JSON list of C-alpha atoms in Angstrom, two decimals:
[
{"chain": "G", "resi": 1, "resn": "MET", "atom": "CA", "xyz": [-4.42, -27.09, 7.82]},
{"chain": "G", "resi": 2, "resn": "LYS", "atom": "CA", "xyz": [-6.69, -24.27, 6.25]},
{"chain": "G", "resi": 3, "resn": "LEU", "atom": "CA", "xyz": [-6.36, -20.59, 6.99]},
{"chain": "G", "resi": 4, "resn": "LEU", "atom": "CA", "xyz": [-9.51, -18.34, 6.26]},
{"chain": "G", "resi": 5, "resn": "LEU", "atom": "CA", "xyz": [-9.32, -14.78, 4.75]},
{"chain": "G", "resi": 6, "resn": "LYS", "atom": "CA", "xyz": [-12.45, -13.02, 5.08]},
{"chain": "G", "resi": 7, "resn": "ARG", "atom": "CA", "xyz": [-12.94, -10.05, 2.94]},
{"chain": "G", "resi": 8, "resn": "SER", "atom": "CA", "xyz": [-14.64, -6.87, 2.74]},
{"chain": "G", "resi": 9, "resn": "TYR", "atom": "CA", "xyz": [-14.82, -4.59, -0.40]},
{"chain": "G", "resi": 10, "resn": "TRP", "atom": "CA", "xyz": [-14.25, -1.10, -0.62]},
{"chain": "G", "resi": 11, "resn": "PRO", "atom": "CA", "xyz": [-13.96, 1.05, -3.71]},
{"chain": "G", "resi": 12, "resn": "THR", "atom": "CA", "xyz": [-10.30, 1.65, -3.65]},
{"chain": "G", "resi": 13, "resn": "ALA", "atom": "CA", "xyz": [-9.08, -1.29, -1.53]},
{"chain": "G", "resi": 14, "resn": "THR", "atom": "CA", "xyz": [-10.19, -4.62, -0.37]},
{"chain": "G", "resi": 15, "resn": "HIS", "atom": "CA", "xyz": [-10.10, -5.09, 3.61]},
{"chain": "G", "resi": 16, "resn": "GLY", "atom": "CA", "xyz": [-9.64, -8.79, 5.16]},
{"chain": "G", "resi": 17, "resn": "GLU", "atom": "CA", "xyz": [-8.50, -10.79, 8.18]},
{"chain": "G", "resi": 18, "resn": "ILE", "atom": "CA", "xyz": [-6.66, -14.13, 8.23]},
{"chain": "G", "resi": 19, "resn": "SER", "atom": "CA", "xyz": [-7.42, -16.21, 10.83]},
{"chain": "G", "resi": 20, "resn": "LEU", "atom": "CA", "xyz": [-6.70, -20.12, 11.76]},
{"chain": "G", "resi": 21, "resn": "GLN", "atom": "CA", "xyz": [-9.33, -21.93, 13.59]},
{"chain": "G", "resi": 22, "resn": "GLY", "atom": "CA", "xyz": [-11.36, -18.97, 14.45]},
{"chain": "G", "resi": 23, "resn": "LYS", "atom": "CA", "xyz": [-8.42, -16.99, 16.00]},
{"chain": "G", "resi": 24, "resn": "PRO", "atom": "CA", "xyz": [-7.40, -13.85, 14.06]},
{"chain": "G", "resi": 25, "resn": "ILE", "atom": "CA", "xyz": [-3.72, -13.76, 13.01]},
{"chain": "G", "resi": 26, "resn": "CYS", "atom": "CA", "xyz": [-3.77, -10.14, 11.19]},
{"chain": "G", "resi": 27, "resn": "GLN", "atom": "CA", "xyz": [-5.58, -8.00, 8.92]},
{"chain": "G", "resi": 28, "resn": "VAL", "atom": "CA", "xyz": [-4.73, -7.70, 5.46]},
{"chain": "G", "resi": 29, "resn": "LEU", "atom": "CA", "xyz": [-5.22, -5.09, 2.42]},
{"chain": "G", "resi": 30, "resn": "GLU", "atom": "CA", "xyz": [-5.60, -5.88, -1.14]},
{"chain": "G", "resi": 31, "resn": "ALA", "atom": "CA", "xyz": [-6.10, -3.86, -4.43]},
{"chain": "G", "resi": 32, "resn": "SER", "atom": "CA", "xyz": [-9.55, -3.02, -5.03]},
{"chain": "G", "resi": 33, "resn": "ARG", "atom": "CA", "xyz": [-11.88, -5.55, -7.03]},
{"chain": "G", "resi": 34, "resn": "ALA", "atom": "CA", "xyz": [-12.27, -2.30, -9.46]},
{"chain": "G", "resi": 35, "resn": "HIS", "atom": "CA", "xyz": [-8.68, -1.90, -10.07]},
{"chain": "G", "resi": 36, "resn": "PRO", "atom": "CA", "xyz": [-8.31, -1.59, -13.91]},
{"chain": "G", "resi": 37, "resn": "SER", "atom": "CA", "xyz": [-5.51, -4.15, -14.44]},
{"chain": "G", "resi": 38, "resn": "LEU", "atom": "CA", "xyz": [-4.89, -6.18, -11.56]},
{"chain": "G", "resi": 39, "resn": "PRO", "atom": "CA", "xyz": [-7.58, -6.52, -9.20]},
{"chain": "G", "resi": 40, "resn": "CYS", "atom": "CA", "xyz": [-7.62, -8.64, -5.80]},
{"chain": "G", "resi": 41, "resn": "ILE", "atom": "CA", "xyz": [-7.19, -12.22, -6.62]},
{"chain": "G", "resi": 42, "resn": "ALA", "atom": "CA", "xyz": [-10.65, -14.23, -7.04]},
{"chain": "G", "resi": 43, "resn": "GLU", "atom": "CA", "xyz": [-12.33, -15.99, -4.04]},
{"chain": "G", "resi": 44, "resn": "GLY", "atom": "CA", "xyz": [-11.69, -19.39, -3.72]},
{"chain": "G", "resi": 45, "resn": "MET", "atom": "CA", "xyz": [-9.35, -22.21, -2.28]},
{"chain": "G", "resi": 46, "resn": "TYR", "atom": "CA", "xyz": [-5.68, -21.64, -2.77]},
{"chain": "G", "resi": 47, "resn": "ARG", "atom": "CA", "xyz": [-2.35, -23.46, -1.70]},
{"chain": "G", "resi": 48, "resn": "LEU", "atom": "CA", "xyz": [0.47, -21.79, -0.03]},
{"chain": "G", "resi": 49, "resn": "GLY", "atom": "CA", "xyz": [4.08, -22.46, -0.87]},
{"chain": "G", "resi": 50, "resn": "LEU", "atom": "CA", "xyz": [7.37, -21.13, 0.23]},
{"chain": "G", "resi": 51, "resn": "LEU", "atom": "CA", "xyz": [8.90, -18.47, -2.20]},
{"chain": "G", "resi": 52, "resn": "TYR", "atom": "CA", "xyz": [12.15, -16.81, -2.25]},
{"chain": "G", "resi": 53, "resn": "GLU", "atom": "CA", "xyz": [12.99, -13.53, -4.05]},
{"chain": "G", "resi": 54, "resn": "GLU", "atom": "CA", "xyz": [16.53, -11.78, -3.85]},
{"chain": "G", "resi": 55, "resn": "ILE", "atom": "CA", "xyz": [15.02, -8.42, -3.10]},
{"chain": "G", "resi": 56, "resn": "GLY", "atom": "CA", "xyz": [12.55, -9.37, -0.33]},
{"chain": "G", "resi": 57, "resn": "GLY", "atom": "CA", "xyz": [14.05, -12.59, 1.02]},
{"chain": "G", "resi": 58, "resn": "TRP", "atom": "CA", "xyz": [11.65, -15.67, 2.07]},
{"chain": "G", "resi": 59, "resn": "SER", "atom": "CA", "xyz": [7.79, -15.12, 2.00]},
{"chain": "G", "resi": 60, "resn": "TYR", "atom": "CA", "xyz": [4.91, -17.44, 0.96]},
{"chain": "G", "resi": 61, "resn": "GLY", "atom": "CA", "xyz": [3.11, -17.67, -2.64]},
{"chain": "G", "resi": 62, "resn": "ILE", "atom": "CA", "xyz": [-0.43, -17.93, -3.14]},
{"chain": "G", "resi": 63, "resn": "CYS", "atom": "CA", "xyz": [-0.90, -20.53, -5.68]},
{"chain": "G", "resi": 64, "resn": "LYS", "atom": "CA", "xyz": [-4.06, -22.30, -7.48]},
{"chain": "G", "resi": 65, "resn": "LEU", "atom": "CA", "xyz": [-4.54, -25.76, -6.56]},
{"chain": "G", "resi": 66, "resn": "LYS", "atom": "CA", "xyz": [-2.92, -26.85, -9.76]},
{"chain": "G", "resi": 67, "resn": "GLY", "atom": "CA", "xyz": [0.21, -24.86, -8.97]},
{"chain": "G", "resi": 68, "resn": "LYS", "atom": "CA", "xyz": [0.25, -21.42, -10.97]},
{"chain": "G", "resi": 69, "resn": "LEU", "atom": "CA", "xyz": [1.56, -18.59, -8.63]},
{"chain": "G", "resi": 70, "resn": "VAL", "atom": "CA", "xyz": [-1.32, -16.08, -8.50]},
{"chain": "G", "resi": 71, "resn": "SER", "atom": "CA", "xyz": [-0.20, -13.70, -5.60]},
{"chain": "G", "resi": 72, "resn": "GLN", "atom": "CA", "xyz": [1.94, -13.79, -2.43]},
{"chain": "G", "resi": 73, "resn": "PHE", "atom": "CA", "xyz": [2.19, -11.94, 0.85]},
{"chain": "G", "resi": 74, "resn": "SER", "atom": "CA", "xyz": [4.30, -8.97, 1.13]},
{"chain": "G", "resi": 75, "resn": "PRO", "atom": "CA", "xyz": [4.32, -5.75, 3.50]},
{"chain": "G", "resi": 76, "resn": "LEU", "atom": "CA", "xyz": [3.11, -2.42, 2.34]},
{"chain": "G", "resi": 77, "resn": "LYS", "atom": "CA", "xyz": [5.54, -0.38, 0.22]},
{"chain": "G", "resi": 78, "resn": "LYS", "atom": "CA", "xyz": [5.28, 3.37, 0.62]},
{"chain": "G", "resi": 79, "resn": "GLU", "atom": "CA", "xyz": [1.99, 3.19, 2.22]},
{"chain": "G", "resi": 80, "resn": "GLU", "atom": "CA", "xyz": [0.26, 1.84, -1.09]},
{"chain": "G", "resi": 81, "resn": "VAL", "atom": "CA", "xyz": [-1.41, -1.57, -1.75]},
{"chain": "G", "resi": 82, "resn": "PRO", "atom": "CA", "xyz": [0.68, -3.21, -4.55]},
{"chain": "G", "resi": 83, "resn": "SER", "atom": "CA", "xyz": [-1.26, -4.80, -7.40]},
{"chain": "G", "resi": 84, "resn": "ASN", "atom": "CA", "xyz": [-1.60, -8.65, -6.94]},
{"chain": "G", "resi": 85, "resn": "TYR", "atom": "CA", "xyz": [-0.37, -8.77, -3.44]},
{"chain": "G", "resi": 86, "resn": "ILE", "atom": "CA", "xyz": [-1.96, -9.65, -0.04]},
{"chain": "G", "resi": 87, "resn": "CYS", "atom": "CA", "xyz": [-0.13, -7.14, 2.64]},
{"chain": "G", "resi": 88, "resn": "PRO", "atom": "CA", "xyz": [-0.77, -7.77, 6.24]},
{"chain": "G", "resi": 89, "resn": "VAL", "atom": "CA", "xyz": [-1.19, -5.17, 8.60]},
{"chain": "G", "resi": 90, "resn": "THR", "atom": "CA", "xyz": [-1.55, -4.97, 12.47]},
{"chain": "G", "resi": 91, "resn": "ASP", "atom": "CA", "xyz": [-4.55, -2.41, 12.17]},
{"chain": "G", "resi": 92, "resn": "ILE", "atom": "CA", "xyz": [-6.71, -1.07, 9.14]},
{"chain": "G", "resi": 93, "resn": "GLU", "atom": "CA", "xyz": [-6.99, 2.67, 9.97]},
{"chain": "G", "resi": 94, "resn": "LYS", "atom": "CA", "xyz": [-9.36, 3.84, 7.02]},
{"chain": "G", "resi": 95, "resn": "GLU", "atom": "CA", "xyz": [-9.79, 2.70, 3.60]},
{"chain": "G", "resi": 96, "resn": "GLY", "atom": "CA", "xyz": [-6.73, 1.11, 1.94]},
{"chain": "G", "resi": 97, "resn": "LYS", "atom": "CA", "xyz": [-4.44, 2.33, 4.90]},
{"chain": "G", "resi": 98, "resn": "GLY", "atom": "CA", "xyz": [-2.86, 0.00, 7.50]},
{"chain": "G", "resi": 99, "resn": "SER", "atom": "CA", "xyz": [-0.25, 0.32, 9.94]},
{"chain": "G", "resi": 100, "resn": "PHE", "atom": "CA", "xyz": [2.76, -1.98, 11.20]},
{"chain": "G", "resi": 101, "resn": "SER", "atom": "CA", "xyz": [2.73, -3.77, 7.91]},
{"chain": "G", "resi": 102, "resn": "ARG", "atom": "CA", "xyz": [6.27, -5.11, 8.51]},
{"chain": "G", "resi": 103, "resn": "LEU", "atom": "CA", "xyz": [5.55, -6.29, 11.92]},
{"chain": "G", "resi": 104, "resn": "ALA", "atom": "CA", "xyz": [2.17, -8.07, 10.86]},
{"chain": "G", "resi": 105, "resn": "PHE", "atom": "CA", "xyz": [4.08, -9.72, 7.70]},
{"chain": "G", "resi": 106, "resn": "LEU", "atom": "CA", "xyz": [6.94, -10.93, 10.14]},
{"chain": "G", "resi": 107, "resn": "LYS", "atom": "CA", "xyz": [3.95, -12.45, 12.44]},
{"chain": "G", "resi": 108, "resn": "LEU", "atom": "CA", "xyz": [2.20, -13.90, 9.65]},
{"chain": "G", "resi": 109, "resn": "ARG", "atom": "CA", "xyz": [5.46, -15.52, 8.23]},
{"chain": "G", "resi": 110, "resn": "ASP", "atom": "CA", "xyz": [6.45, -17.00, 11.45]},
{"chain": "G", "resi": 111, "resn": "ARG", "atom": "CA", "xyz": [2.93, -18.45, 12.07]},
{"chain": "G", "resi": 112, "resn": "LEU", "atom": "CA", "xyz": [2.92, -19.88, 8.58]},
{"chain": "G", "resi": 113, "resn": "HIS", "atom": "CA", "xyz": [6.47, -21.32, 9.18]},
{"chain": "G", "resi": 114, "resn": "GLU", "atom": "CA", "xyz": [5.08, -23.13, 12.31]},
{"chain": "G", "resi": 115, "resn": "LEU", "atom": "CA", "xyz": [2.33, -24.71, 10.21]},
{"chain": "G", "resi": 116, "resn": "PHE", "atom": "CA", "xyz": [4.64, -25.88, 7.67]},
{"chain": "G", "resi": 117, "resn": "GLN", "atom": "CA", "xyz": [6.80, -27.63, 10.06]},
{"chain": "G", "resi": 118, "resn": "SER", "atom": "CA", "xyz": [3.68, -29.59, 11.32]},
{"chain": "G", "resi": 119, "resn": "GLU", "atom": "CA", "xyz": [1.51, -29.86, 8.24]},
{"chain": "G", "resi": 120, "resn": "ASP", "atom": "CA", "xyz": [1.84, -31.38, 4.75]},
{"chain": "G", "resi": 121, "resn": "GLU", "atom": "CA", "xyz": [-0.28, -28.71, 3.07]},
{"chain": "G", "resi": 122, "resn": "VAL", "atom": "CA", "xyz": [-1.44, -25.46, 4.18]},
{"chain": "G", "resi": 123, "resn": "LEU", "atom": "CA", "xyz": [-4.60, -23.88, 2.15]},
{"chain": "G", "resi": 124, "resn": "LEU", "atom": "CA", "xyz": [-6.03, -20.40, 2.23]},
{"chain": "G", "resi": 125, "resn": "GLU", "atom": "CA", "xyz": [-9.70, -20.23, 1.44]},
{"chain": "G", "resi": 126, "resn": "ILE", "atom": "CA", "xyz": [-10.91, -16.60, 0.55]},
{"chain": "G", "resi": 127, "resn": "TYR", "atom": "CA", "xyz": [-14.15, -15.51, 0.89]},
{"chain": "G", "resi": 128, "resn": "SER", "atom": "CA", "xyz": [-16.54, -12.49, 1.65]},
{"chain": "G", "resi": 129, "resn": "ASP", "atom": "CA", "xyz": [-19.75, -12.02, 3.62]},
{"chain": "G", "resi": 130, "resn": "VAL", "atom": "CA", "xyz": [-22.44, -11.38, 1.36]},
{"chain": "G", "resi": 131, "resn": "ASN", "atom": "CA", "xyz": [-24.22, -9.28, 4.19]},
{"chain": "G", "resi": 132, "resn": "GLU", "atom": "CA", "xyz": [-21.25, -6.53, 3.82]},
{"chain": "G", "resi": 133, "resn": "GLY", "atom": "CA", "xyz": [-21.63, -6.15, 0.26]},
{"chain": "G", "resi": 134, "resn": "LEU", "atom": "CA", "xyz": [-19.55, -3.08, -1.39]},
{"chain": "G", "resi": 135, "resn": "ASN", "atom": "CA", "xyz": [-19.06, -0.67, 1.77]},
{"chain": "G", "resi": 136, "resn": "LEU", "atom": "CA", "xyz": [-20.06, 2.58, -0.74]},
{"chain": "G", "resi": 137, "resn": "CYS", "atom": "CA", "xyz": [-22.33, 4.14, 1.99]},
{"chain": "G", "resi": 138, "resn": "MET", "atom": "CA", "xyz": [-19.95, 3.98, 4.92]},
{"chain": "G", "resi": 139, "resn": "GLY", "atom": "CA", "xyz": [-17.08, 6.55, 3.48]},
{"chain": "G", "resi": 140, "resn": "GLU", "atom": "CA", "xyz": [-16.37, 9.59, 1.54]},
{"chain": "G", "resi": 141, "resn": "GLY", "atom": "CA", "xyz": [-18.94, 10.92, -0.82]},
{"chain": "G", "resi": 142, "resn": "SER", "atom": "CA", "xyz": [-16.30, 11.07, -3.45]},
{"chain": "G", "resi": 143, "resn": "TRP", "atom": "CA", "xyz": [-16.18, 7.62, -3.76]},
{"chain": "G", "resi": 144, "resn": "THR", "atom": "CA", "xyz": [-19.58, 7.34, -5.29]},
{"chain": "G", "resi": 145, "resn": "GLU", "atom": "CA", "xyz": [-18.99, 10.14, -7.90]},
{"chain": "G", "resi": 146, "resn": "ALA", "atom": "CA", "xyz": [-16.65, 8.11, -9.90]},
{"chain": "G", "resi": 147, "resn": "SER", "atom": "CA", "xyz": [-17.66, 5.01, -11.56]},
{"chain": "G", "resi": 148, "resn": "ILE", "atom": "CA", "xyz": [-15.93, 2.12, -9.82]},
{"chain": "G", "resi": 149, "resn": "TRP", "atom": "CA", "xyz": [-16.91, -0.67, -12.06]}
]
């Protein structure tokens, strides 16, 4: 089974929507492509796998097809998008800010659990719409004042 993550890039965050067979599951926030040390993960195909951490409990890791962990799903922490994580949210309120992240994370985790019960492999394809490009002209003027690349 393949989930799709469609992205749009903003100067300080990456927005997206995860869907399955054309039906949205949740929206997501990620670090910006322009983040100096850990930008959002590259577009492409990834394998999802079960992951356990003592602090966060059960989650799903995002691995390259060869098996190396590159990211994971996590709820927002302190309203900030942590680097190298994909953070589910119920709604994106403005650039880099979402609401009800814990609820969206649990909904996504439960849906992934259902998929893993019925499927041998669950993939995540990350892509962007080339027509959307980088959304520089749709927000605050201060975004264009600083160099983002």
